[in-house]
Amino acid sequence: MEMQMAERLKKLPPYLFADLRRKMNTAREKGVKVISLGIGDPDKPTPDPVVQELCRAINDTSDIHRQRYGCDVPVPDFPEAVKSFYKRRHDVDLDDDQIVTTMGSKDSIVKFCMGIMNPGDVGIAPVPGYPTYNIGHVFASAVTYQVPLLKENDFLVDFDAIPGEVKRLAKIMWLNYPNNPTTAVADLDFFQKAVDFARENDILIAHDNAYGENTYEGYKAPSILQVDGADEVAVEFFSLSKAFNMTGWRAGFVIGNKSAVGLLRTVKENIDNGSLRAIQFAAAKALSLAEEIIPPINEVYRKRRDMVVDVLNKNGWNIEKPKGTIYVWAPVPEKYKGLSGDFATDLLEKTGVVVTPGLGYGQWGEGYFRISLTYPDEVLEEALSRIMDLNI
Ligand SMILES: *Cc1c(COP(=O)(O)O)cnc(C)c1O
């Protein structure tokens, strides 16, 4: 039997990095020592107290529920830790029905779309941007309106440039600041504008706050929920993945608008059954120790950021040091203008270094490439020196 691909899978854009992955393999076969700076997945271990809490919980034979479905016997410490964390970090108060804990943001984004979107509905997604917003729309048989993030607007969404037709039709709009891949940050005024836009046009804002804690030199990224009344028109997705070195653990939460949170909870009850209690305990522990755990993690990225940006700037680039995220977003050299894919391919073939071409994040990502700072210092240094040797 030869299974045919479902229509929804056919609607997904081609995986743009598949081509690069193939070229990586070819280069490796030729004996090139390939260095990837492509993936945003922290290289440092999860902090000890979090690991220890997981071990404590999984070994706790007095917890008669420890092996059971996480959704049926949830660990109340996790949402309590979420409340305390948002109160401490943003002075935001949350009620129980404004919180749903998740297995990270990626699948929650798709599940969220399945809970609120009908076939033909429109969702607004920033480009360049995280591909999963569009994937969520596709899985819900909805469609995406792409809103450009442009350098001249500091990679912020220009709400005034969104056509009236789109404002009328759209049900949801995704935002993500600090932003992957552009590293742009947004201030509270921007979020106020977003909330006003949501109210005027009856569109739910879903703010993906994946990098809100990955910030540098005293910069503090706001939560959209700090805006007065934001919880009437917005939700925020938070993930422990990047801030706490916990990508593989699958832990996060969605907070804000009660009805939207409730709909995500309904989807989850029907398809995922929640995460292991020990993981919920560990996630609660991580959040409760945020002020201790996060600064040393960010210090590692700050040093790498400085190294990467300094080397690039000594070699003809003119990049500002990002205030947030775990990436550097840089323009491609002049001769590769409009050809970020060719730049990435040439770089790989001539130096063995893999960066992600901006086009991989959508049409307005063209002209840029992204370096991830989630690689050991010496790997980053070696990669940068190879790029500079190329003399581009
Ligand atoms: C990494 C990332 C996420 C998701 O991470 P999870 O591990 O699925 O929680 C979400 N949004 C953006 C923009 C990311 O870069």
Short mmCIF file of N, CA, C and O in Angstrom, two decimals, residues 88-151:
data_model
loop_
_atom_site.label_atom_id
_atom_site.label_comp_id
_atom_site.label_asym_id
_atom_site.label_seq_id
_atom_site.Cartn_x
_atom_site.Cartn_y
_atom_site.Cartn_z
N ARG A 88 6.28 38.47 39.55
CA ARG A 88 7.62 38.98 39.84
C ARG A 88 8.24 39.68 38.63
O ARG A 88 8.82 40.75 38.75
N ARG A 89 8.12 39.07 37.47
CA ARG A 89 8.80 39.59 36.29
C ARG A 89 8.09 40.79 35.67
O ARG A 89 8.72 41.68 35.14
N HIS A 90 6.74 40.76 35.69
CA HIS A 90 5.99 41.77 34.93
C HIS A 90 4.90 42.45 35.74
O HIS A 90 4.14 43.24 35.18
N ASP A 91 4.78 42.10 37.02
CA ASP A 91 3.70 42.63 37.84
C ASP A 91 2.33 42.35 37.21
O ASP A 91 1.43 43.20 37.24
N VAL A 92 2.20 41.19 36.60
CA VAL A 92 0.94 40.78 35.99
C VAL A 92 0.27 39.74 36.90
O VAL A 92 0.92 38.79 37.33
N ASP A 93 -1.01 39.97 37.22
CA ASP A 93 -1.77 39.01 38.02
C ASP A 93 -2.58 38.10 37.11
O ASP A 93 -3.22 38.57 36.17
N LEU A 94 -2.54 36.81 37.40
CA LEU A 94 -3.26 35.84 36.56
C LEU A 94 -4.21 35.02 37.42
O LEU A 94 -3.85 34.59 38.52
N ASP A 95 -5.42 34.80 36.90
CA ASP A 95 -6.35 33.87 37.55
C ASP A 95 -6.10 32.46 37.03
O ASP A 95 -5.53 32.29 35.96
N ASP A 96 -6.62 31.47 37.77
CA ASP A 96 -6.42 30.08 37.35
C ASP A 96 -6.92 29.82 35.93
O ASP A 96 -6.30 29.08 35.17
N ASP A 97 -8.05 30.44 35.59
CA ASP A 97 -8.61 30.15 34.26
C ASP A 97 -7.95 30.98 33.16
O ASP A 97 -8.38 30.95 32.01
N GLN A 98 -6.89 31.68 33.51
CA GLN A 98 -6.11 32.40 32.49
C GLN A 98 -4.79 31.69 32.19
O GLN A 98 -3.92 32.26 31.53
N ILE A 99 -4.64 30.49 32.70
CA ILE A 99 -3.37 29.76 32.54
C ILE A 99 -3.63 28.36 32.04
O ILE A 99 -4.47 27.64 32.59
N VAL A 100 -2.92 27.95 31.00
CA VAL A 100 -2.87 26.54 30.66
C VAL A 100 -1.40 26.17 30.46
O VAL A 100 -0.67 26.86 29.77
N THR A 101 -0.97 25.11 31.16
CA THR A 101 0.43 24.69 31.00
C THR A 101 0.50 23.79 29.77
O THR A 101 -0.46 23.11 29.41
N THR A 102 1.66 23.83 29.10
CA THR A 102 1.78 23.14 27.80
C THR A 102 3.04 22.29 27.74
O THR A 102 3.88 22.34 28.63
N MET A 103 3.14 21.55 26.64
CA MET A 103 4.35 20.79 26.35
C MET A 103 5.21 21.60 25.38
O MET A 103 5.57 21.15 24.31
N GLY A 104 5.50 22.84 25.75
CA GLY A 104 6.27 23.73 24.88
C GLY A 104 5.35 24.47 23.92
O GLY A 104 4.16 24.21 23.85
N SER A 105 5.95 25.42 23.19
CA SER A 105 5.12 26.30 22.36
C SER A 105 4.80 25.74 20.98
O SER A 105 3.76 26.04 20.43
N LYS A 106 5.70 24.95 20.41
CA LYS A 106 5.52 24.59 19.00
C LYS A 106 4.18 23.88 18.78
O LYS A 106 3.36 24.34 17.98
N ASP A 107 3.97 22.79 19.50
CA ASP A 107 2.71 22.07 19.26
C ASP A 107 1.52 22.85 19.81
O ASP A 107 0.40 22.74 19.29
N SER A 108 1.75 23.69 20.83
CA SER A 108 0.64 24.48 21.38
C SER A 108 0.14 25.51 20.37
O SER A 108 -1.04 25.82 20.34
N ILE A 109 1.05 26.02 19.56
CA ILE A 109 0.65 26.99 18.53
C ILE A 109 -0.31 26.32 17.55
O ILE A 109 -1.36 26.87 17.20
N VAL A 110 0.03 25.11 17.15
CA VAL A 110 -0.83 24.39 16.20
C VAL A 110 -2.15 24.01 16.86
O VAL A 110 -3.24 24.20 16.30
N LYS A 111 -2.07 23.51 18.08
CA LYS A 111 -3.30 23.13 18.80
C LYS A 111 -4.19 24.34 19.02
O LYS A 111 -5.43 24.26 18.93
N PHE A 112 -3.57 25.46 19.33
CA PHE A 112 -4.32 26.69 19.56
C PHE A 112 -5.13 27.06 18.32
O PHE A 112 -6.33 27.36 18.40
N CYS A 113 -4.46 26.98 17.16
CA CYS A 113 -5.16 27.29 15.91
C CYS A 113 -6.33 26.33 15.71
O CYS A 113 -7.40 26.73 15.25
N MET A 114 -6.14 25.07 16.06
CA MET A 114 -7.22 24.10 15.87
C MET A 114 -8.39 24.38 16.79
O MET A 114 -9.52 24.01 16.48
N GLY A 115 -8.11 25.05 17.91
CA GLY A 115 -9.18 25.37 18.85
C GLY A 115 -9.97 26.62 18.49
O GLY A 115 -11.11 26.77 18.94
N ILE A 116 -9.37 27.51 17.71
CA ILE A 116 -10.08 28.78 17.47
C ILE A 116 -10.36 29.09 16.00
O ILE A 116 -11.14 29.99 15.72
N MET A 117 -9.74 28.37 15.07
CA MET A 117 -9.90 28.75 13.66
C MET A 117 -10.78 27.77 12.89
O MET A 117 -10.72 26.56 13.11
N ASN A 118 -11.58 28.33 12.00
CA ASN A 118 -12.42 27.53 11.11
C ASN A 118 -11.82 27.54 9.71
O ASN A 118 -11.04 28.42 9.37
N PRO A 119 -12.23 26.56 8.89
CA PRO A 119 -11.74 26.54 7.51
C PRO A 119 -11.99 27.90 6.83
O PRO A 119 -13.09 28.45 6.93
N GLY A 120 -10.97 28.42 6.19
CA GLY A 120 -11.10 29.69 5.48
C GLY A 120 -10.80 30.91 6.31
O GLY A 120 -10.66 32.01 5.78
N ASP A 121 -10.72 30.76 7.64
CA ASP A 121 -10.37 31.90 8.49
C ASP A 121 -8.97 32.42 8.13
O ASP A 121 -8.16 31.69 7.58
N VAL A 122 -8.74 33.69 8.48
CA VAL A 122 -7.45 34.30 8.19
C VAL A 122 -6.67 34.54 9.48
O VAL A 122 -7.23 35.03 10.47
N GLY A 123 -5.40 34.20 9.45
CA GLY A 123 -4.49 34.53 10.55
C GLY A 123 -3.35 35.38 10.00
O GLY A 123 -2.90 35.15 8.88
N ILE A 124 -2.94 36.37 10.76
CA ILE A 124 -1.86 37.25 10.32
C ILE A 124 -0.56 36.79 10.98
O ILE A 124 -0.50 36.63 12.20
N ALA A 125 0.45 36.55 10.15
CA ALA A 125 1.73 36.07 10.69
C ALA A 125 2.87 36.93 10.15
O ALA A 125 2.90 37.28 8.97
N PRO A 126 3.82 37.30 11.04
CA PRO A 126 4.94 38.12 10.60
C PRO A 126 5.94 37.34 9.77
O PRO A 126 6.21 36.17 10.03
N VAL A 127 6.51 38.03 8.77
CA VAL A 127 7.53 37.44 7.90
C VAL A 127 8.67 38.44 7.73
O VAL A 127 8.41 39.60 7.39
N PRO A 128 9.93 38.09 8.00
CA PRO A 128 10.38 36.76 8.37
C PRO A 128 9.85 36.37 9.75
O PRO A 128 9.66 37.23 10.61
N GLY A 129 9.65 35.06 9.94
CA GLY A 129 9.13 34.63 11.23
C GLY A 129 9.20 33.13 11.41
O GLY A 129 9.57 32.38 10.49
N TYR A 130 8.84 32.75 12.60
CA TYR A 130 8.80 31.34 12.99
C TYR A 130 7.74 30.65 12.12
O TYR A 130 6.59 31.11 12.08
N PRO A 131 8.09 29.58 11.43
CA PRO A 131 7.16 28.99 10.45
C PRO A 131 5.90 28.38 11.07
O PRO A 131 4.90 28.19 10.36
N THR A 132 5.93 28.09 12.35
CA THR A 132 4.83 27.31 12.95
C THR A 132 3.49 28.05 12.98
O THR A 132 2.44 27.42 13.00
N TYR A 133 3.51 29.40 12.94
CA TYR A 133 2.23 30.12 12.93
C TYR A 133 1.44 29.73 11.67
O TYR A 133 0.26 29.38 11.74
N ASN A 134 2.13 29.79 10.53
CA ASN A 134 1.47 29.41 9.28
C ASN A 134 1.08 27.92 9.28
O ASN A 134 0.01 27.55 8.81
N ILE A 135 1.95 27.10 9.85
CA ILE A 135 1.65 25.66 9.90
C ILE A 135 0.37 25.43 10.72
O ILE A 135 -0.49 24.64 10.35
N GLY A 136 0.23 26.16 11.81
CA GLY A 136 -0.99 26.08 12.62
C GLY A 136 -2.22 26.44 11.80
O GLY A 136 -3.25 25.76 11.86
N HIS A 137 -2.10 27.52 11.02
CA HIS A 137 -3.23 27.93 10.18
C HIS A 137 -3.57 26.82 9.19
O HIS A 137 -4.74 26.48 9.01
N VAL A 138 -2.54 26.26 8.56
CA VAL A 138 -2.77 25.22 7.55
C VAL A 138 -3.45 24.00 8.18
O VAL A 138 -4.41 23.46 7.64
N PHE A 139 -2.99 23.60 9.37
CA PHE A 139 -3.59 22.43 10.02
C PHE A 139 -5.04 22.70 10.42
O PHE A 139 -5.83 21.76 10.55
N ALA A 140 -5.38 23.97 10.60
CA ALA A 140 -6.77 24.32 10.92
C ALA A 140 -7.55 24.68 9.66
O ALA A 140 -8.66 25.21 9.75
N SER A 141 -6.97 24.40 8.49
CA SER A 141 -7.60 24.74 7.20
C SER A 141 -7.86 26.23 7.06
O SER A 141 -8.78 26.64 6.35
N ALA A 142 -7.09 27.04 7.76
CA ALA A 142 -7.20 28.49 7.65
C ALA A 142 -6.08 28.98 6.73
O ALA A 142 -5.28 28.19 6.25
N VAL A 143 -6.08 30.29 6.47
CA VAL A 143 -5.06 30.82 5.58
C VAL A 143 -4.27 31.94 6.27
O VAL A 143 -4.74 32.56 7.21
N THR A 144 -3.06 32.16 5.77
CA THR A 144 -2.16 33.14 6.38
C THR A 144 -2.07 34.40 5.55
O THR A 144 -1.90 34.33 4.33
N TYR A 145 -2.22 35.54 6.21
CA TYR A 145 -1.82 36.81 5.59
C TYR A 145 -0.47 37.16 6.18
O TYR A 145 -0.32 37.26 7.40
N GLN A 146 0.52 37.33 5.31
CA GLN A 146 1.88 37.62 5.78
C GLN A 146 2.08 39.11 5.94
O GLN A 146 1.86 39.87 5.00
N VAL A 147 2.48 39.52 7.12
CA VAL A 147 2.77 40.93 7.33
C VAL A 147 4.29 41.09 7.41
O VAL A 147 4.97 40.35 8.13
N PRO A 148 4.86 42.02 6.61
CA PRO A 148 6.32 42.11 6.57
C PRO A 148 6.92 42.77 7.80
O PRO A 148 6.36 43.72 8.35
N LEU A 149 8.04 42.24 8.24
CA LEU A 149 8.87 42.91 9.26
C LEU A 149 10.04 43.52 8.51
O LEU A 149 10.89 42.80 7.98
N LEU A 150 10.07 44.85 8.45
CA LEU A 150 11.06 45.53 7.62
C LEU A 150 12.07 46.27 8.48
O LEU A 150 11.72 46.81 9.54
N LYS A 151 13.28 46.29 7.98
CA LYS A 151 14.38 46.98 8.66
C LYS A 151 14.00 48.45 8.97
O LYS A 151 14.26 48.96 10.06
#
